[in-house]
Every structure is written in structure tokens, then in C-alpha cells.
PDB file of C-alpha atoms in Angstrom:
ATOM      1  CA  UNK A 149       0.000   0.000   0.000  1.00  0.00           C
ATOM      2  CA  UNK A 150       1.409   3.377  -0.891  1.00  0.00           C
ATOM      3  CA  UNK A 151       0.373   6.966  -0.352  1.00  0.00           C
ATOM      4  CA  UNK A 152       0.393   9.313  -3.302  1.00  0.00           C
ATOM      5  CA  UNK A 153       0.714  12.987  -2.469  1.00  0.00           C
ATOM      6  CA  UNK A 154      -0.401  15.812  -4.734  1.00  0.00           C
ATOM      7  CA  UNK A 155       3.050  16.025  -6.336  1.00  0.00           C
ATOM      8  CA  UNK A 156       2.740  12.377  -7.378  1.00  0.00           C
ATOM      9  CA  UNK A 157       5.629  11.284  -5.158  1.00  0.00           C
ATOM     10  CA  UNK A 158       5.152   7.812  -3.710  1.00  0.00           C
ATOM     11  CA  UNK A 159       5.947   7.050  -0.051  1.00  0.00           C
ATOM     12  CA  UNK A 160       5.628   3.648   1.500  1.00  0.00           C
ATOM     13  CA  UNK A 161       2.935   3.891   4.184  1.00  0.00           C
ATOM     14  CA  UNK A 162       4.959   1.772   6.613  1.00  0.00           C
ATOM     15  CA  UNK A 163       7.842   4.273   6.555  1.00  0.00           C
ATOM     16  CA  UNK A 164       5.499   7.195   7.029  1.00  0.00           C
ATOM     17  CA  UNK A 165       3.727   5.498   9.934  1.00  0.00           C
ATOM     18  CA  UNK A 166       7.030   4.614  11.583  1.00  0.00           C
ATOM     19  CA  UNK A 167       8.300   8.190  11.223  1.00  0.00           C
ATOM     20  CA  UNK A 168       5.112   9.597  12.754  1.00  0.00           C
ATOM     21  CA  UNK A 169       5.241   7.197  15.715  1.00  0.00           C
ATOM     22  CA  UNK A 170       8.910   7.922  16.382  1.00  0.00           C
ATOM     23  CA  UNK A 171       8.435  11.682  16.179  1.00  0.00           C
ATOM     24  CA  UNK A 172       5.450  11.498  18.548  1.00  0.00           C
ATOM     25  CA  UNK A 173       7.431   9.435  21.055  1.00  0.00           C
ATOM     26  CA  UNK A 174      10.405  11.775  20.837  1.00  0.00           C
ATOM     27  CA  UNK A 175       8.192  14.820  21.400  1.00  0.00           C
ATOM     28  CA  UNK A 176       6.343  13.302  24.347  1.00  0.00           C
ATOM     29  CA  UNK A 177       9.562  12.193  26.061  1.00  0.00           C
ATOM     30  CA  UNK A 178      11.073  15.643  25.459  1.00  0.00           C
ATOM     31  CA  UNK A 179       7.984  17.340  26.903  1.00  0.00           C
ATOM     32  CA  UNK A 180       8.115  15.148  30.028  1.00  0.00           C
ATOM     33  CA  UNK A 181      11.802  15.777  30.771  1.00  0.00           C
ATOM     34  CA  UNK A 182      12.307  17.070  34.276  1.00  0.00           C
ATOM     35  CA  UNK A 183      14.350  20.112  35.082  1.00  0.00           C
ATOM     36  CA  UNK A 184      17.978  19.363  35.902  1.00  0.00           C
ATOM     37  CA  UNK A 185      17.454  21.513  39.023  1.00  0.00           C
ATOM     38  CA  UNK A 186      15.494  21.037  42.226  1.00  0.00           C
ATOM     39  CA  UNK A 187      14.256  23.573  44.757  1.00  0.00           C
ATOM     40  CA  UNK A 188      16.585  24.448  47.602  1.00  0.00           C
ATOM     41  CA  UNK A 189      16.416  26.979  50.406  1.00  0.00           C
ATOM     42  CA  UNK A 190      14.321  30.131  50.267  1.00  0.00           C
ATOM     43  CA  UNK A 191      16.106  33.460  50.685  1.00  0.00           C
ATOM     44  CA  UNK A 192      14.688  36.815  51.688  1.00  0.00           C
ATOM     45  CA  UNK A 193      16.845  39.307  49.814  1.00  0.00           C
ATOM     46  CA  UNK A 194      16.676  42.884  51.109  1.00  0.00           C
ATOM     47  CA  UNK A 195      18.409  45.615  49.117  1.00  0.00           C
ATOM     48  CA  UNK A 196      19.579  48.747  50.919  1.00  0.00           C
ATOM     49  CA  UNK A 197      21.318  51.911  49.800  1.00  0.00           C
ATOM     50  CA  UNK A 198      23.259  53.549  52.611  1.00  0.00           C
ATOM     51  CA  UNK A 199      23.703  57.306  52.701  1.00  0.00           C
ATOM     52  CA  UNK A 200      27.069  58.637  51.525  1.00  0.00           C
ATOM     53  CA  UNK A 201      29.918  57.738  53.899  1.00  0.00           C
ATOM     54  CA  UNK A 202      27.549  56.090  56.386  1.00  0.00           C
ATOM     55  CA  UNK A 203      27.901  52.375  55.637  1.00  0.00           C
ATOM     56  CA  UNK A 204      30.133  51.755  58.685  1.00  0.00           C
ATOM     57  CA  UNK A 205      27.709  53.621  60.962  1.00  0.00           C
ATOM     58  CA  UNK A 206      24.829  51.605  59.495  1.00  0.00           C
ATOM     59  CA  UNK A 207      26.689  48.351  60.231  1.00  0.00           C
ATOM     60  CA  UNK A 208      27.341  49.454  63.821  1.00  0.00           C
ATOM     61  CA  UNK A 209      23.623  50.062  64.252  1.00  0.00           C
ATOM     62  CA  UNK A 210      22.776  46.685  62.705  1.00  0.00           C
ATOM     63  CA  UNK A 211      25.189  45.104  65.196  1.00  0.00           C
ATOM     64  CA  UNK A 212      23.047  46.382  68.071  1.00  0.00           C
ATOM     65  CA  UNK A 213      19.696  44.897  67.034  1.00  0.00           C
ATOM     66  CA  UNK A 214      19.689  43.085  63.679  1.00  0.00           C
ATOM     67  CA  UNK A 215      22.676  40.815  64.276  1.00  0.00           C
ATOM     68  CA  UNK A 216      21.633  39.605  67.756  1.00  0.00           C
ATOM     69  CA  UNK A 217      18.065  39.075  66.521  1.00  0.00           C
ATOM     70  CA  UNK A 218      19.250  36.933  63.605  1.00  0.00           C
ATOM     71  CA  UNK A 219      21.607  34.920  65.850  1.00  0.00           C
ATOM     72  CA  UNK A 220      18.702  34.105  68.162  1.00  0.00           C
ATOM     73  CA  UNK A 221      16.401  33.308  65.223  1.00  0.00           C
ATOM     74  CA  UNK A 222      18.992  30.850  63.939  1.00  0.00           C
ATOM     75  CA  UNK A 223      19.407  29.283  67.384  1.00  0.00           C
ATOM     76  CA  UNK A 224      15.611  28.897  67.629  1.00  0.00           C
ATOM     77  CA  UNK A 225      15.438  27.239  64.198  1.00  0.00           C
ATOM     78  CA  UNK A 226      13.430  30.082  62.682  1.00  0.00           C
ATOM     79  CA  UNK A 227      16.045  30.675  59.971  1.00  0.00           C
ATOM     80  CA  UNK A 228      18.844  28.587  58.506  1.00  0.00           C
ATOM     81  CA  UNK A 229      21.419  31.337  58.089  1.00  0.00           C
ATOM     82  CA  UNK A 230      21.870  35.040  57.482  1.00  0.00           C
ATOM     83  CA  UNK A 231      24.453  37.108  55.684  1.00  0.00           C
ATOM     84  CA  UNK A 232      25.322  40.740  55.217  1.00  0.00           C
ATOM     85  CA  UNK A 233      26.758  41.580  51.813  1.00  0.00           C
ATOM     86  CA  UNK A 234      28.386  44.931  51.082  1.00  0.00           C
ATOM     87  CA  UNK A 235      29.755  46.382  47.875  1.00  0.00           C
ATOM     88  CA  UNK A 236      29.917  49.453  45.744  1.00  0.00           C
ATOM     89  CA  UNK A 237      26.760  50.828  44.198  1.00  0.00           C
ATOM     90  CA  UNK A 238      26.770  50.778  40.396  1.00  0.00           C
ATOM     91  CA  UNK A 239      25.114  54.215  40.294  1.00  0.00           C
ATOM     92  CA  UNK A 240      23.369  56.703  42.584  1.00  0.00           C
ATOM     93  CA  UNK A 241      20.126  54.703  42.492  1.00  0.00           C
ATOM     94  CA  UNK A 242      21.709  51.296  43.192  1.00  0.00           C
ATOM     95  CA  UNK A 243      21.981  49.355  46.461  1.00  0.00           C
ATOM     96  CA  UNK A 244      25.285  48.799  48.247  1.00  0.00           C
ATOM     97  CA  UNK A 245      24.111  46.413  50.984  1.00  0.00           C
ATOM     98  CA  UNK A 246      22.151  43.164  50.819  1.00  0.00           C
ATOM     99  CA  UNK A 247      20.640  41.498  53.876  1.00  0.00           C
ATOM    100  CA  UNK A 248      20.257  37.828  53.019  1.00  0.00           C
ATOM    101  CA  UNK A 249      18.201  35.514  55.257  1.00  0.00           C
ATOM    102  CA  UNK A 250      18.008  31.814  54.403  1.00  0.00           C
ATOM    103  CA  UNK A 251      15.021  29.665  55.349  1.00  0.00           C
ATOM    104  CA  UNK A 252      14.612  25.930  54.884  1.00  0.00           C
ATOM    105  CA  UNK A 253      11.541  26.247  52.630  1.00  0.00           C
ATOM    106  CA  UNK A 254       8.409  28.317  52.010  1.00  0.00           C
ATOM    107  CA  UNK A 255       6.679  26.719  55.002  1.00  0.00           C
ATOM    108  CA  UNK A 256       9.216  28.489  57.218  1.00  0.00           C
ATOM    109  CA  UNK A 257       7.398  31.718  56.315  1.00  0.00           C
ATOM    110  CA  UNK A 258       4.076  30.484  57.702  1.00  0.00           C
ATOM    111  CA  UNK A 259       2.875  32.372  60.758  1.00  0.00           C
ATOM    112  CA  UNK A 260       2.200  29.483  63.102  1.00  0.00           C
ATOM    113  CA  UNK A 261       1.529  30.089  66.817  1.00  0.00           C
ATOM    114  CA  UNK A 262       4.789  28.317  67.688  1.00  0.00           C
ATOM    115  CA  UNK A 263       6.871  30.404  65.291  1.00  0.00           C
ATOM    116  CA  UNK A 264       5.170  33.648  66.330  1.00  0.00           C
ATOM    117  CA  UNK A 265       5.828  32.848  70.015  1.00  0.00           C
ATOM    118  CA  UNK A 266       9.524  32.366  69.250  1.00  0.00           C
ATOM    119  CA  UNK A 267       9.744  35.654  67.334  1.00  0.00           C
ATOM    120  CA  UNK A 268       7.885  37.458  70.139  1.00  0.00           C
ATOM    121  CA  UNK A 269      10.312  36.063  72.723  1.00  0.00           C
ATOM    122  CA  UNK A 270      13.238  37.304  70.620  1.00  0.00           C
ATOM    123  CA  UNK A 271      11.698  40.788  70.248  1.00  0.00           C
ATOM    124  CA  UNK A 272      10.887  40.963  73.964  1.00  0.00           C
ATOM    125  CA  UNK A 273      14.430  39.882  74.828  1.00  0.00           C
ATOM    126  CA  UNK A 274      15.874  42.591  72.577  1.00  0.00           C
ATOM    127  CA  UNK A 275      13.623  45.217  74.229  1.00  0.00           C
ATOM    128  CA  UNK A 276      14.883  44.175  77.650  1.00  0.00           C
ATOM    129  CA  UNK A 277      18.515  44.054  76.523  1.00  0.00           C
ATOM    130  CA  UNK A 278      18.301  47.529  74.977  1.00  0.00           C
ATOM    131  CA  UNK A 279      16.441  49.154  77.865  1.00  0.00           C
ATOM    132  CA  UNK A 280      12.859  49.213  76.645  1.00  0.00           C
ATOM    133  CA  UNK A 281      10.702  49.874  73.608  1.00  0.00           C
ATOM    134  CA  UNK A 282      11.667  53.567  73.423  1.00  0.00           C
ATOM    135  CA  UNK A 283      15.348  52.639  73.006  1.00  0.00           C
ATOM    136  CA  UNK A 284      14.481  50.090  70.311  1.00  0.00           C
ATOM    137  CA  UNK A 285      12.338  52.665  68.494  1.00  0.00           C
ATOM    138  CA  UNK A 286      15.143  55.235  68.789  1.00  0.00           C
ATOM    139  CA  UNK A 287      17.665  52.839  67.260  1.00  0.00           C
ATOM    140  CA  UNK A 288      15.285  51.958  64.430  1.00  0.00           C
ATOM    141  CA  UNK A 289      14.762  55.661  63.724  1.00  0.00           C
ATOM    142  CA  UNK A 290      18.541  56.192  63.682  1.00  0.00           C
ATOM    143  CA  UNK A 291      18.979  53.258  61.299  1.00  0.00           C
ATOM    144  CA  UNK A 292      16.411  54.791  58.965  1.00  0.00           C
ATOM    145  CA  UNK A 293      18.498  57.988  58.711  1.00  0.00           C
ATOM    146  CA  UNK A 294      21.494  55.990  57.446  1.00  0.00           C
ATOM    147  CA  UNK A 295      19.809  54.038  54.672  1.00  0.00           C
ATOM    148  CA  UNK A 296      17.138  53.839  52.019  1.00  0.00           C
ATOM    149  CA  UNK A 297      15.216  50.582  51.817  1.00  0.00           C
ATOM    150  CA  UNK A 298      15.037  49.717  48.103  1.00  0.00           C
ATOM    151  CA  UNK A 299      13.042  46.522  48.328  1.00  0.00           C
ATOM    152  CA  UNK A 300      12.840  42.956  49.463  1.00  0.00           C
ATOM    153  CA  UNK A 301      11.912  39.759  47.686  1.00  0.00           C
ATOM    154  CA  UNK A 302      11.880  36.021  48.144  1.00  0.00           C
ATOM    155  CA  UNK A 303      14.069  33.894  45.926  1.00  0.00           C
ATOM    156  CA  UNK A 304      14.480  30.133  45.874  1.00  0.00           C
ATOM    157  CA  UNK A 305      17.860  28.501  45.461  1.00  0.00           C
ATOM    158  CA  UNK A 306      18.057  26.120  42.519  1.00  0.00           C
ATOM    159  CA  UNK A 307      20.252  23.086  43.174  1.00  0.00           C
ATOM    160  CA  UNK A 308      21.557  20.903  40.369  1.00  0.00           C
ATOM    161  CA  UNK A 309      20.258  17.338  40.671  1.00  0.00           C
TER     162      UNK A 309
END
């Protein structure tokens, strides 16, 4: 049995059928291929632009409240790790500091009663350590004079399988 196309070329039907089956199988296996990457940790990436010549002062202020808070959060299992990255801004509108907080997964962002109790205990401990809420508020206000918050986003690490 042969197929005749409009240009009067003859093709054996068996060859045509085989080609169609093979191309369908190749396409379906290609479409089902998995990514060579798998999801890893979730990172909260916060971009900050410090005021001119104030990066060191900003870091000293972070050392009073941010750093001890993150250490306690790590000890409590609320976060996996945290990092402070500093560099030069590419232009006047660019950030020069990144606050990077690593969490195990997206579920670590859920506001469960247990997690909220741990965060509250950390905040209350910082208030006591610093001498009360007014001192904490004063430090936060001082931090805000040293930097511009440019944004924050969640990003997921992609690990090669």
C-alpha cells in the first residue's frame, strides 16, 4: 500500500507510519523531561542603599539589634542562616548592601503560633537588653536615617540534581 501525495511522489505507508510514531514518542519524552534543578532553600533578599559615607555607621547600628536578633532566630530554628553583603553601588540609584536571610523552605514563612511565640520572645528579649521599647524605636529611627530601603523579595535557590 502506498500513499500518493499531490506532487505524485510515492511514499511507502509503513515508513510514514514509523516516522510519525517515532516523532510522537520523541516529542512526548522531550515534553516530560524534568528540570535538571530542584528547589533548595528560600532566601529573603533585602536591598539597601546607605547614605554617603555612612555604611560603617549603618553596620554598627545593625550590630546592636539586627545581628543579635538573627543569631537568636537561627538558634531557635526560625532561619537557617543570614548574611550581610556589602559592595559598591553601580550608580546613585543602586543598592550597596544586601541582607540575606536563608530559610529551609516556604513553610518556614508560615505564621504558626509556635513560630510567632519564638519571634515574640526574641523581640521581647531585645527590648529588655536595649532598655525598653523607646530605646528600640530610637535605634530603628537612627537606622532609617542611614539608609534607604530599596526593596525585598523572596528567591528560591536552585540546586543541580
